[in-house]
Short mmCIF file of C-alpha atoms in Angstrom, two decimals:
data_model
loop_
_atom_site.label_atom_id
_atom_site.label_comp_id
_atom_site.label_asym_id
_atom_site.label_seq_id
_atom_site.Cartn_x
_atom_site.Cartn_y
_atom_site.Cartn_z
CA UNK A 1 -4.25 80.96 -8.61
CA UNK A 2 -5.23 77.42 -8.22
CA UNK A 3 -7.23 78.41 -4.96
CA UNK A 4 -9.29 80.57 -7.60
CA UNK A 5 -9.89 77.89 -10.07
CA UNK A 6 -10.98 75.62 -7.32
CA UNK A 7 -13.43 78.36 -6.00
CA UNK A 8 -14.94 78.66 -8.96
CA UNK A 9 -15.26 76.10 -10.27
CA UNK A 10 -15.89 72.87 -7.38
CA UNK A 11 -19.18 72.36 -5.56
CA UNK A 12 -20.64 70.99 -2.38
CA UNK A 13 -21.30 68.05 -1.08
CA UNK A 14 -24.94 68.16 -3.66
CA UNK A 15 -22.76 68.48 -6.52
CA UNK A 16 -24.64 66.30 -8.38
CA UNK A 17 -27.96 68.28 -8.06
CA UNK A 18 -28.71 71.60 -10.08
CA UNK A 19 -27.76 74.63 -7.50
CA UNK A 20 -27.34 78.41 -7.47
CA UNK A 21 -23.76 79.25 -6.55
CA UNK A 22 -20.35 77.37 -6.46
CA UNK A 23 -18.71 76.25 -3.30
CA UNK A 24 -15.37 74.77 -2.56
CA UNK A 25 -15.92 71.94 -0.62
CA UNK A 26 -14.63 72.46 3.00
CA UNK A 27 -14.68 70.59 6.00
CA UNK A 28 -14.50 73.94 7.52
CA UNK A 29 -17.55 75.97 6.96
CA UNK A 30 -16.18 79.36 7.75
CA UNK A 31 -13.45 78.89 5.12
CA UNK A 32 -16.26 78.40 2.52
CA UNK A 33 -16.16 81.12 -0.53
CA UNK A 34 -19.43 80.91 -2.47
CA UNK A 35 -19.75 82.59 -6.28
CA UNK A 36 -23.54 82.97 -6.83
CA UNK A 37 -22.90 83.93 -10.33
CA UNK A 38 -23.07 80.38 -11.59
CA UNK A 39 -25.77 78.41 -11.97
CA UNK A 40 -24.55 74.89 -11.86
CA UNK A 41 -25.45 72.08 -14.67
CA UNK A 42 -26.29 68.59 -13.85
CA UNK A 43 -23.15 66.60 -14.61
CA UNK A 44 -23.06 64.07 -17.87
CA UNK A 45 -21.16 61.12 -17.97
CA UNK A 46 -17.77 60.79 -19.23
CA UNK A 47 -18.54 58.52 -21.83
CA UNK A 48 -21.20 60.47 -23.71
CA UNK A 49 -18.82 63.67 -23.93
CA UNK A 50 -17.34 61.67 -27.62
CA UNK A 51 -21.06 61.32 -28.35
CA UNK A 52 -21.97 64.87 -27.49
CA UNK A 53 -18.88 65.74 -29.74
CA UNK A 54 -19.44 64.12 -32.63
CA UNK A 55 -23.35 65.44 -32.47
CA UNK A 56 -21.77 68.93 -32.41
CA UNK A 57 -19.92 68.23 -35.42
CA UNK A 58 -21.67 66.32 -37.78
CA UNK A 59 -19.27 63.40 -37.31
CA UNK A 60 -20.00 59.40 -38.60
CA UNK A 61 -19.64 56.95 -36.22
CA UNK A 62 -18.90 54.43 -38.81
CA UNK A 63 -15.19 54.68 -40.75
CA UNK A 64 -16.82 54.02 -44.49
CA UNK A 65 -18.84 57.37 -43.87
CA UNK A 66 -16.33 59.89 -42.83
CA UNK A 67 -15.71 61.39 -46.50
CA UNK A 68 -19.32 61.88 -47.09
CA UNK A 69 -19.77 63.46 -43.34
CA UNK A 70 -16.70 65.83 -44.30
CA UNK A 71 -18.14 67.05 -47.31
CA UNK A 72 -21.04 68.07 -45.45
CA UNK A 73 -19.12 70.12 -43.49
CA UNK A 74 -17.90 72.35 -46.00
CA UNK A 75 -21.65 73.97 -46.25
CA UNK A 76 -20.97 75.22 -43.09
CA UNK A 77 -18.49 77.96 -44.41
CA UNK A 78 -21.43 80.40 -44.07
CA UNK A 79 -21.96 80.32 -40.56
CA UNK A 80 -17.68 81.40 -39.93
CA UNK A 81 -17.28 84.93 -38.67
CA UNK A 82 -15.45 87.45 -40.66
CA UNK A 83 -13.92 88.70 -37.77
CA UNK A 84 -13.92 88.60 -33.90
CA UNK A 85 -15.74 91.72 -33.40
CA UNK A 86 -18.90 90.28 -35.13
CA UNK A 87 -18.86 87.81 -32.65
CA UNK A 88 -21.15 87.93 -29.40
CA UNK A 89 -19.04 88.10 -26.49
CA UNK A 90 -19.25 84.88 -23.63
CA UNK A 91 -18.80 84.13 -20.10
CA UNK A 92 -16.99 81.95 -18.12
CA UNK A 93 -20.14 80.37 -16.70
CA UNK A 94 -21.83 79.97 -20.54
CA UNK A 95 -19.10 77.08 -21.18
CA UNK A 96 -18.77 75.53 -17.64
CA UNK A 97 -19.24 72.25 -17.32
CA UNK A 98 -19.45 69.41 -14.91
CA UNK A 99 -18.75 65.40 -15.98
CA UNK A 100 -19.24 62.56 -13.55
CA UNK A 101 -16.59 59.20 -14.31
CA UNK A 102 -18.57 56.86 -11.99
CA UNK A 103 -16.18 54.18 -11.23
CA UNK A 104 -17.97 53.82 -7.91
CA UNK A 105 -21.63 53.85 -9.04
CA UNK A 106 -20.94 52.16 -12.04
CA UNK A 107 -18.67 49.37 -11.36
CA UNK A 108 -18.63 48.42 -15.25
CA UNK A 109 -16.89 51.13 -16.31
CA UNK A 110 -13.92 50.48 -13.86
CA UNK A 111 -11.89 47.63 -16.16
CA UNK A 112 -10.88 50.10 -19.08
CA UNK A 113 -9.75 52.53 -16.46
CA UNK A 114 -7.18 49.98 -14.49
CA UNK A 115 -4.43 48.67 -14.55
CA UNK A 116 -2.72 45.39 -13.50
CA UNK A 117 -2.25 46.00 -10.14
CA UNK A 118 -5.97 47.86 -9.20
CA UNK A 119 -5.08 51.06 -9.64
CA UNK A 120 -6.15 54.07 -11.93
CA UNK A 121 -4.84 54.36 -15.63
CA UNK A 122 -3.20 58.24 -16.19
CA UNK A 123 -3.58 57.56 -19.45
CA UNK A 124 -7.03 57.10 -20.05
CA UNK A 125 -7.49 60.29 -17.88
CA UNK A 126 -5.43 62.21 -20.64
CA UNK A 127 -7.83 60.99 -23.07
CA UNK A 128 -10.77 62.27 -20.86
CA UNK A 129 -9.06 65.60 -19.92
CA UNK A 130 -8.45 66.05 -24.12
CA UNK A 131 -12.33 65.10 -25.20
CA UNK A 132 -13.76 67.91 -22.06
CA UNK A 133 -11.25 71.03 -22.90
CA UNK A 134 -12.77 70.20 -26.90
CA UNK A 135 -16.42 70.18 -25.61
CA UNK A 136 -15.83 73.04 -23.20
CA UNK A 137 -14.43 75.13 -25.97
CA UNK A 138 -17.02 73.93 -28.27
CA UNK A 139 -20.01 75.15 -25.32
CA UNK A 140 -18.09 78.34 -25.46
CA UNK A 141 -18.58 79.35 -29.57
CA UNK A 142 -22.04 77.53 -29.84
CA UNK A 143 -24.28 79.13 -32.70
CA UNK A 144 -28.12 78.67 -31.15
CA UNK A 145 -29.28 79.12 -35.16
CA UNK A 146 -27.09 76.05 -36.22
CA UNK A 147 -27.34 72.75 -35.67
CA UNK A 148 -23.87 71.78 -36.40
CA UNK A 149 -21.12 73.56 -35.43
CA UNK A 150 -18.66 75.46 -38.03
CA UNK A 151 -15.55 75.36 -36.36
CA UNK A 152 -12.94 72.70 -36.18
CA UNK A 153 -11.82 72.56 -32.21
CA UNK A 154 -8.29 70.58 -31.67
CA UNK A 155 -6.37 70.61 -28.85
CA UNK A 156 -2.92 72.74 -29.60
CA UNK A 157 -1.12 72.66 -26.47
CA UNK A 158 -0.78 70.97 -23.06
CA UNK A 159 0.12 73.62 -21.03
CA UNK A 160 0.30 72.05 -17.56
CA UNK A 161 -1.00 69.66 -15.35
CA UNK A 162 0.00 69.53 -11.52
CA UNK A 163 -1.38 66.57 -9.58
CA UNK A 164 -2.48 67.91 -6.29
CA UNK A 165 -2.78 64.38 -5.43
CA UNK A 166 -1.04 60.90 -5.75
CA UNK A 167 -3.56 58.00 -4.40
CA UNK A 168 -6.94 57.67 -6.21
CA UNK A 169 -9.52 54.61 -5.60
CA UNK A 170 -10.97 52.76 -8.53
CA UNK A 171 -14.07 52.15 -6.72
CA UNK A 172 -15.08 56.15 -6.24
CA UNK A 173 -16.51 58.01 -8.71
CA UNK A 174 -14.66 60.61 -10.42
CA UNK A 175 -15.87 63.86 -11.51
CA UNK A 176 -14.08 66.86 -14.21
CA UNK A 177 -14.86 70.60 -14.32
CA UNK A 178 -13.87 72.74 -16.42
CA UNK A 179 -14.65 76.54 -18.68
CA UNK A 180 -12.49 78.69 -21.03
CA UNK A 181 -10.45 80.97 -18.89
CA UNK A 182 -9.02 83.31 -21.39
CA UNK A 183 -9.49 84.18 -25.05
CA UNK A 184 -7.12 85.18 -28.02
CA UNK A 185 -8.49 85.74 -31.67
CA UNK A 186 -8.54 82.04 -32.46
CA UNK A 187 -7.14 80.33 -29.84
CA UNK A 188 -8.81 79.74 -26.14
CA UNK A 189 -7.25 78.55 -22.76
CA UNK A 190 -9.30 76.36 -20.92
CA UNK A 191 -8.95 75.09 -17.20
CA UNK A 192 -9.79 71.59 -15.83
CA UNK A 193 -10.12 69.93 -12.40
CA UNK A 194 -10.41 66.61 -11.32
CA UNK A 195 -12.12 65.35 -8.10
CA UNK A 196 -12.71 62.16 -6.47
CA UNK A 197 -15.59 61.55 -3.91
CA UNK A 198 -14.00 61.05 -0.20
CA UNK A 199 -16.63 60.87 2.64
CA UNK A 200 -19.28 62.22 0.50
CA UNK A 201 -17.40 64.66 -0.51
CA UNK A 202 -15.07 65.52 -3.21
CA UNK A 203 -11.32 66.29 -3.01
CA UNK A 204 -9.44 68.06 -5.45
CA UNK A 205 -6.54 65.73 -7.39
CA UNK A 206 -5.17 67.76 -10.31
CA UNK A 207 -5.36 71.13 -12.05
CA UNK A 208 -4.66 70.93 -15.56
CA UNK A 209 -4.64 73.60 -18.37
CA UNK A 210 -4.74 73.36 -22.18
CA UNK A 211 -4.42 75.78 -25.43
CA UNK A 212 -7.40 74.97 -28.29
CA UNK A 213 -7.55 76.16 -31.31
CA UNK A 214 -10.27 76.91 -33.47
CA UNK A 215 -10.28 75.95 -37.26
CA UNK A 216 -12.75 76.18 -40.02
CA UNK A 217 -15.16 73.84 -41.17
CA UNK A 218 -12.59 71.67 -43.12
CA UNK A 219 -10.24 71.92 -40.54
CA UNK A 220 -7.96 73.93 -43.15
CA UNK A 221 -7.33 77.61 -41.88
CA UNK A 222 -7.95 79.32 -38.59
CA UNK A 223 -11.46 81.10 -37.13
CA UNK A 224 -11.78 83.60 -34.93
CA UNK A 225 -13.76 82.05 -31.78
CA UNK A 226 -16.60 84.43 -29.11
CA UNK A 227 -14.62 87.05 -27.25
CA UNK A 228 -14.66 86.12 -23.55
CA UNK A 229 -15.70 89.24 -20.73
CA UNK A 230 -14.68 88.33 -17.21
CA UNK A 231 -17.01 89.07 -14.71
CA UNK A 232 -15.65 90.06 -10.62
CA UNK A 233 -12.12 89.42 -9.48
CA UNK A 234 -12.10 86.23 -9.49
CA UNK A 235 -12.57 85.63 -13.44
CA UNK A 236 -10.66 88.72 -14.44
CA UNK A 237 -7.46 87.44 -12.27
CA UNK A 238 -7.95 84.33 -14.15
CA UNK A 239 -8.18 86.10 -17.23
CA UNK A 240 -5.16 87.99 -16.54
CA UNK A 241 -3.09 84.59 -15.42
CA UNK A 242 -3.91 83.61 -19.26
CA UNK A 243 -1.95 86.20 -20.56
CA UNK A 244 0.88 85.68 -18.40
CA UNK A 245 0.71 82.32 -19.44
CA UNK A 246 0.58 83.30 -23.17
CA UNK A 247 3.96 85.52 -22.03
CA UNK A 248 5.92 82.85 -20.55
CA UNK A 249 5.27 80.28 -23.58
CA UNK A 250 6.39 82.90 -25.90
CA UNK A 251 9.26 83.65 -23.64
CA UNK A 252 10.02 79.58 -22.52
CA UNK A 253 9.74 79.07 -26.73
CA UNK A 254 12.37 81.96 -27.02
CA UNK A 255 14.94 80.84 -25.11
CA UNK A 256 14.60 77.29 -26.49
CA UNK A 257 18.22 75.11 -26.87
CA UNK A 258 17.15 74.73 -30.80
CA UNK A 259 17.52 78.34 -30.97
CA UNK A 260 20.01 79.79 -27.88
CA UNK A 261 22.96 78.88 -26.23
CA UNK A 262 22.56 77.72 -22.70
CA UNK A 263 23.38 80.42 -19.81
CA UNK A 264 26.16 80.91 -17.81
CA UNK A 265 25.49 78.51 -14.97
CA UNK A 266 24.33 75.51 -16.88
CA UNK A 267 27.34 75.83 -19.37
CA UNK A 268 29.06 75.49 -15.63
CA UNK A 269 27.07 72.00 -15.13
CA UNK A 270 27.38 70.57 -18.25
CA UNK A 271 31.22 71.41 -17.83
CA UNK A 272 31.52 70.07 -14.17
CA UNK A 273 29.43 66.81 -15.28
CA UNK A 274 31.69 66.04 -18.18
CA UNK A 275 34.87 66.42 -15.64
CA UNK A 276 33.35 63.75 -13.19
CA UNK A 277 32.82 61.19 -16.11
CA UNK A 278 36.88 61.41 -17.28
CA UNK A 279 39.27 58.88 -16.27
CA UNK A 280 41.98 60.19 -13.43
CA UNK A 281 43.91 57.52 -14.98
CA UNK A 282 44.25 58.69 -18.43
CA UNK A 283 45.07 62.10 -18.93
CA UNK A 284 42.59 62.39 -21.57
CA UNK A 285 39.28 64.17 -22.67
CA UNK A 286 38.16 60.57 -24.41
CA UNK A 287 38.13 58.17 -21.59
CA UNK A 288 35.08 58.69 -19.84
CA UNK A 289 34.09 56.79 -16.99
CA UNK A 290 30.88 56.55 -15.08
CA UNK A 291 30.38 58.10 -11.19
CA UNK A 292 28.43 55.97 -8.81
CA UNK A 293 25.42 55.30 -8.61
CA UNK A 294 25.03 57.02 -12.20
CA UNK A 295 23.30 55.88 -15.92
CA UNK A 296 24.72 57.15 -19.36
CA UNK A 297 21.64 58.92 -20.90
CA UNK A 298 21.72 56.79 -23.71
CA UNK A 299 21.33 53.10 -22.15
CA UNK A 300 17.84 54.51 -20.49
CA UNK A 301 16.22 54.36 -24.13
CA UNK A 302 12.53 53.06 -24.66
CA UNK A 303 11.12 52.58 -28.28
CA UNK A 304 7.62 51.30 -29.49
CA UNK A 305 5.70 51.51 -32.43
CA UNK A 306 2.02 51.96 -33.04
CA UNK A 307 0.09 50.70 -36.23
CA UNK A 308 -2.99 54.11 -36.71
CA UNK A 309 -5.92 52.47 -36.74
CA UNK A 310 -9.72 54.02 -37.73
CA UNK A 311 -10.72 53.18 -34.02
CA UNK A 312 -8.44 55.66 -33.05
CA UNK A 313 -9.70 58.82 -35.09
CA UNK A 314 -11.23 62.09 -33.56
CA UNK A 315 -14.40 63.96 -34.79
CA UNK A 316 -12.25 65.55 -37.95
CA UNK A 317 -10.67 61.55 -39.12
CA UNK A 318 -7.03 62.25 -37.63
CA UNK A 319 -5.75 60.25 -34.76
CA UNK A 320 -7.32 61.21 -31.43
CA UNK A 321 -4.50 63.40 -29.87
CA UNK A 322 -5.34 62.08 -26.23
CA UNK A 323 -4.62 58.19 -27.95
CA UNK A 324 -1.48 59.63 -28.53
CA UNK A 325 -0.73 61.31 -25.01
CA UNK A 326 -1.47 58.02 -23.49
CA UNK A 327 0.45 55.84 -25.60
CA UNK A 328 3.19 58.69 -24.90
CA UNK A 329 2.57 58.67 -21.34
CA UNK A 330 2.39 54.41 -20.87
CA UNK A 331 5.81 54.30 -22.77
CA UNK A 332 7.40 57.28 -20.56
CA UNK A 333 5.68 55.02 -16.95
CA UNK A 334 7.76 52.11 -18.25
CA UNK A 335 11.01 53.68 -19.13
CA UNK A 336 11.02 55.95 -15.51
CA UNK A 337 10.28 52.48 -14.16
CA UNK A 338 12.48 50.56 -15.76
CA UNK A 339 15.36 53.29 -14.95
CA UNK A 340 14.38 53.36 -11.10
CA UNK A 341 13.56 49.94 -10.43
CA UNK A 342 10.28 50.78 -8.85
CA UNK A 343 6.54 51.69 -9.54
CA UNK A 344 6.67 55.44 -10.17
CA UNK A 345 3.93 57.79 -9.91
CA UNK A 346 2.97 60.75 -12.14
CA UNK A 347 3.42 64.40 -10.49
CA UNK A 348 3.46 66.73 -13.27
CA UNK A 349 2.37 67.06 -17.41
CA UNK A 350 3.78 70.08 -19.31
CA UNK A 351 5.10 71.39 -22.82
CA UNK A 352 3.07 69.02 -24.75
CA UNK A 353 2.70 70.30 -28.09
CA UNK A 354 0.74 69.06 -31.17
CA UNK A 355 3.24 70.46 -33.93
CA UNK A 356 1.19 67.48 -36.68
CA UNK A 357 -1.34 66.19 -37.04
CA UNK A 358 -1.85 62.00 -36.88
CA UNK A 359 -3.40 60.73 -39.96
CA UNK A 360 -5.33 57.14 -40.27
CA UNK A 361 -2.77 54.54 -41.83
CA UNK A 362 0.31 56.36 -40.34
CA UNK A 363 2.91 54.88 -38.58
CA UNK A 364 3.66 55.99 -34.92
CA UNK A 365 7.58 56.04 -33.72
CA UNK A 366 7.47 56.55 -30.16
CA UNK A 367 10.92 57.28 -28.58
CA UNK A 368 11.20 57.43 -24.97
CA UNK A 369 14.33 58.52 -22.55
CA UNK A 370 15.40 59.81 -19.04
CA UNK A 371 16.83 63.16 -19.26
CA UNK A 372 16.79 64.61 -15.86
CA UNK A 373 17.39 63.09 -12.06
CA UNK A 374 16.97 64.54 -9.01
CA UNK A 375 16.87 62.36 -5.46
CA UNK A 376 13.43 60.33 -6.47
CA UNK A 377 12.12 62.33 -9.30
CA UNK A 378 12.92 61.30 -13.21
CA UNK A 379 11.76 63.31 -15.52
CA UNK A 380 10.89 61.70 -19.04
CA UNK A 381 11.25 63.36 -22.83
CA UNK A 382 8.90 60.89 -25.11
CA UNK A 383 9.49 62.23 -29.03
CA UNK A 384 6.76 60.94 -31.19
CA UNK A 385 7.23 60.56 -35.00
CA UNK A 386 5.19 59.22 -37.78
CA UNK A 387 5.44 57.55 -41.28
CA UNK A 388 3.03 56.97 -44.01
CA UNK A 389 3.34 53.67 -45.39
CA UNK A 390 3.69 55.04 -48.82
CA UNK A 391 7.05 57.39 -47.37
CA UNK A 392 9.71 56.11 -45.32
CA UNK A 393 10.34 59.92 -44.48
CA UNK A 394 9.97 60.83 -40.57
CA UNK A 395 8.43 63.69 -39.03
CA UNK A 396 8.11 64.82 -35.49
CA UNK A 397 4.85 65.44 -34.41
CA UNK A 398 4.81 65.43 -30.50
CA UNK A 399 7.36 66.25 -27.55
CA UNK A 400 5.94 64.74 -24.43
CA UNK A 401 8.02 65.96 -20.96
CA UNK A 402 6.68 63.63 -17.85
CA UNK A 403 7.78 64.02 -14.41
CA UNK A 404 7.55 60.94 -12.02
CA UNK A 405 8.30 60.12 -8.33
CA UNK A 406 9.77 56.80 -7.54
CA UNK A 407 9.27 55.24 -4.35
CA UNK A 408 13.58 55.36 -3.76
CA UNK A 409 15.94 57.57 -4.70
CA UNK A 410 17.05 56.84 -8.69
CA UNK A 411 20.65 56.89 -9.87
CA UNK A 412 21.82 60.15 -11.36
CA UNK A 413 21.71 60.21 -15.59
CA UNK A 414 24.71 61.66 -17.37
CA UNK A 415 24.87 62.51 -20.88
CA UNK A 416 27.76 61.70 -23.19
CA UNK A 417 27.53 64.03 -26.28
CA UNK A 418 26.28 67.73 -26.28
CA UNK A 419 23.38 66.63 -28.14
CA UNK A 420 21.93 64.39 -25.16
CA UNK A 421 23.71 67.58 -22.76
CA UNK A 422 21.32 69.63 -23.89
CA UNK A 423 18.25 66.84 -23.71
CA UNK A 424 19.92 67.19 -20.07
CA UNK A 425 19.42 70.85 -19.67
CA UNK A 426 15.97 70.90 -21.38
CA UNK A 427 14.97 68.35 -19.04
CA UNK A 428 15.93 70.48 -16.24
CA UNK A 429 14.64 73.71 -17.06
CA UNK A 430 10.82 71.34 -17.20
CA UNK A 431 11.27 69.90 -13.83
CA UNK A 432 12.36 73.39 -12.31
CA UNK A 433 8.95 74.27 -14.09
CA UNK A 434 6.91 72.39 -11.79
CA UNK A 435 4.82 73.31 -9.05
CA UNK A 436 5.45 72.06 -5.21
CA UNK A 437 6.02 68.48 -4.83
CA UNK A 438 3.14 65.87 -4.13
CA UNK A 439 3.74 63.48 -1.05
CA UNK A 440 3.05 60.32 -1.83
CA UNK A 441 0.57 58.06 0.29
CA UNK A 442 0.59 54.06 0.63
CA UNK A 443 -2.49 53.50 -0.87
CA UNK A 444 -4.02 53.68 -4.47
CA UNK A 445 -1.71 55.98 -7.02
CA UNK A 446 -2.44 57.21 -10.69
CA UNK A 447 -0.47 54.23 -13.03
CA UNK A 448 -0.83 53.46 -16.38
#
């Protein structure tokens, strides 16, 4: 599947002039696969994709006129579709698009993109990866007869993202690709790639997929968004992966531990795990003692607290979601390496749902904790929560699952009540989610 992403949507060595046909870069010519049914853009710049955004939608760039700009887009009502069918049908290739992060070129940009110790910041390539899959999806339903867009675009889900690679260089430029790969009624799957120029030529590092939805012009109710027609093999087995992937959320959301008892076999593990933690001195079920090299859950707690400031709004005046994955993500980094006592590095994103939104003047709870071990990887549950400052009352608004490598192996984490068992077994079933393992290289790694 990934092989099929990559082929259709990475280029050549010339990437960065206007070509007919696709090609997976290759230092092995006869292994090249070409798709001549794209005709490839000239990349823009990474930041210019907000600008591009808030064009599309009408948005102020100044806080004091974002009532007035919202009103406006209530005239837009008009140009919504009554239904899907009245709707001209797209193409993968109508909302592909190429965007160039030139850390390299552009040595400028490189200080809000790393960290402390000269390497890249994950986080601000969540933010990036959140603004593209809204333009791509945005490219996908344009209206040629309006010059603002009607829908509201926001990012519902983050499906998955596999790193296909650990080291990245702040001093090469960076470059994202991306196009709707399946359609519902209102809601659109989009896939991403990131590459980074190697020897003049550039190397996949992660595959990441997302769920938008569409909305109508007040951001109030849902719209139907252009049907999508696959075109060759290719496209129509990506296509097809988008259903199964529909299918297994529905199914993964199913079998949820807030709504099913655990199976057979992990009943078996939470049982044996509890056993190991009781005192062979005291025949009791109270005294519980701590194996080797082992953590209760509970003592591997991060908290922090964010203050939701204008700065941080999207193109509809609620907190930018990717603000919030990377705040997520920077507090998860700091607990896994707090809990393993060395720098970890990021292999795998999934699960991330936006269940709220964030509004301006709310506060942000992050929570943070270690759920899962196994030999060097921790995997990381960060619950986000928010307050308005008028209402003391909570609500959940994010789950964020993280799965890091350490550089050793990390102590095992045991939990003490059934509520942090099951954070246990939740963790579990996400890291048996991921895809193969990434090696790790002694050079520069994806950090906060």
């Amino acid at each position: 599947m990934r092989r099929a992403a990559l082929r259709l949507c990475t280029l050549r060595k010339g990437l960065l002039t206007p070509v007919r046909g696709l090609i997976q870069g290759s230092q092995n010519p006869e292994k090249e696969s070409v798709l001549h049914v794209y005709e490839a853009r000239s990349p823009i710049y990474m930041n210019h994709v907000r600008d591009k955004l808030r064009e599309i939608v009408g948005a102020s760039t100044n806080w004091r006129d974002h009532v007035k700009a919202m009103e406006e887009r209530k005239l837009l009502h008009s140009f919504l579709a009554k239904s899907q069918e009245g709707l001209p049908p797209r193409r993968m290739k109508d909302s592909y698009i190429e965007v160039l992060l030139p850390l390299g070129s552009q040595p400028a940009l490189r200080e809000k993109y790393l960290t402390f110790q000269n390497t890249i910041r994950f986080g601000r390539i969540l933010e990036d990866l959140d603004s593209l899959g809204v333009l791509i999806c945005y490219m996908h339903n344009k209206i040629p007869s309006a010059s603002m867009s009607p829908l509201s675009i926001v990012t519902a889900l983050v499906d998955k993202i596999d790193m296909c690679k650990s080291c990245l260089s702040p001093e090469q430029d960076i470059k994202f690709s991306g196009h709707v790969s399946w359609v519902g009624k209102t809601s659109m799957e989009v896939k991403m790639q990131m590459f980074q120029s190697h020897d003049n030529d550039f190397s996949p590092v992660l595959d990441a997929t997302f769920v938008m939805v569409a909305r109508d012009s007040e951001n109030k109710g849902p719209a139907f968004v252009n049907p999508l027609i696959p075109e060759g093999p290719e496209e129509e087995e990506l296509f097809r992966q988008g259903e199964l992937n529909k299918g297994r959320r529905v199914a993964f959301s199913s079998m949820s531990l807030l709504k099913t008892a655990p199976n057979a076999k992990e009943r078996t593990t939470i049982h044996e795990m509890f056993l190991s933690t009781l005192d062979p001195k005291t025949i009791s079920f109270r005294s519980r003692v701590l194996p080797p090299n082992a953590v209760w859950m509970e003592d591997s707690k991060l908290k922090s607290l964010e203050v939701c400031h204008p700065q941080e709004r999207n193109i509809f005046n609620r907190i930018f979601g990717g603000f919030l994955m990377r705040k997520a993500y920077e507090l998860g980094w700091a607990t896994a390496c707090n809990f393993g006592g060395s720098r970890p590095f990021i292999v795998a994103v999934d699960d991330i749902m936006f269940q709220k939104p964030v509004e301006v003047g709310s506060l942000l709870f992050l929570s943070s904790q270690v759920c899962f071990t196994q030999d060097k990887y921790i995997q990381v549950r960060v619950h986000s929560e928010v307050s308005s400052l008028q209402s003391k009352e909570h609500m959940t608004t994010n789950v964020f699952h993280f799965t890091f490598m350490s550089e050793k192996d990390v102590p095992l984490v045991f939990p003490r009540t059934y509520g942090e068992s099951m954070l246990y077994l939740d963790g579990q079933r996400h890291f048996n989610s991921m895809s193969a393992p990434v090696a790790l290289k002694k050079e520069y790694r994806v950090e906060p």
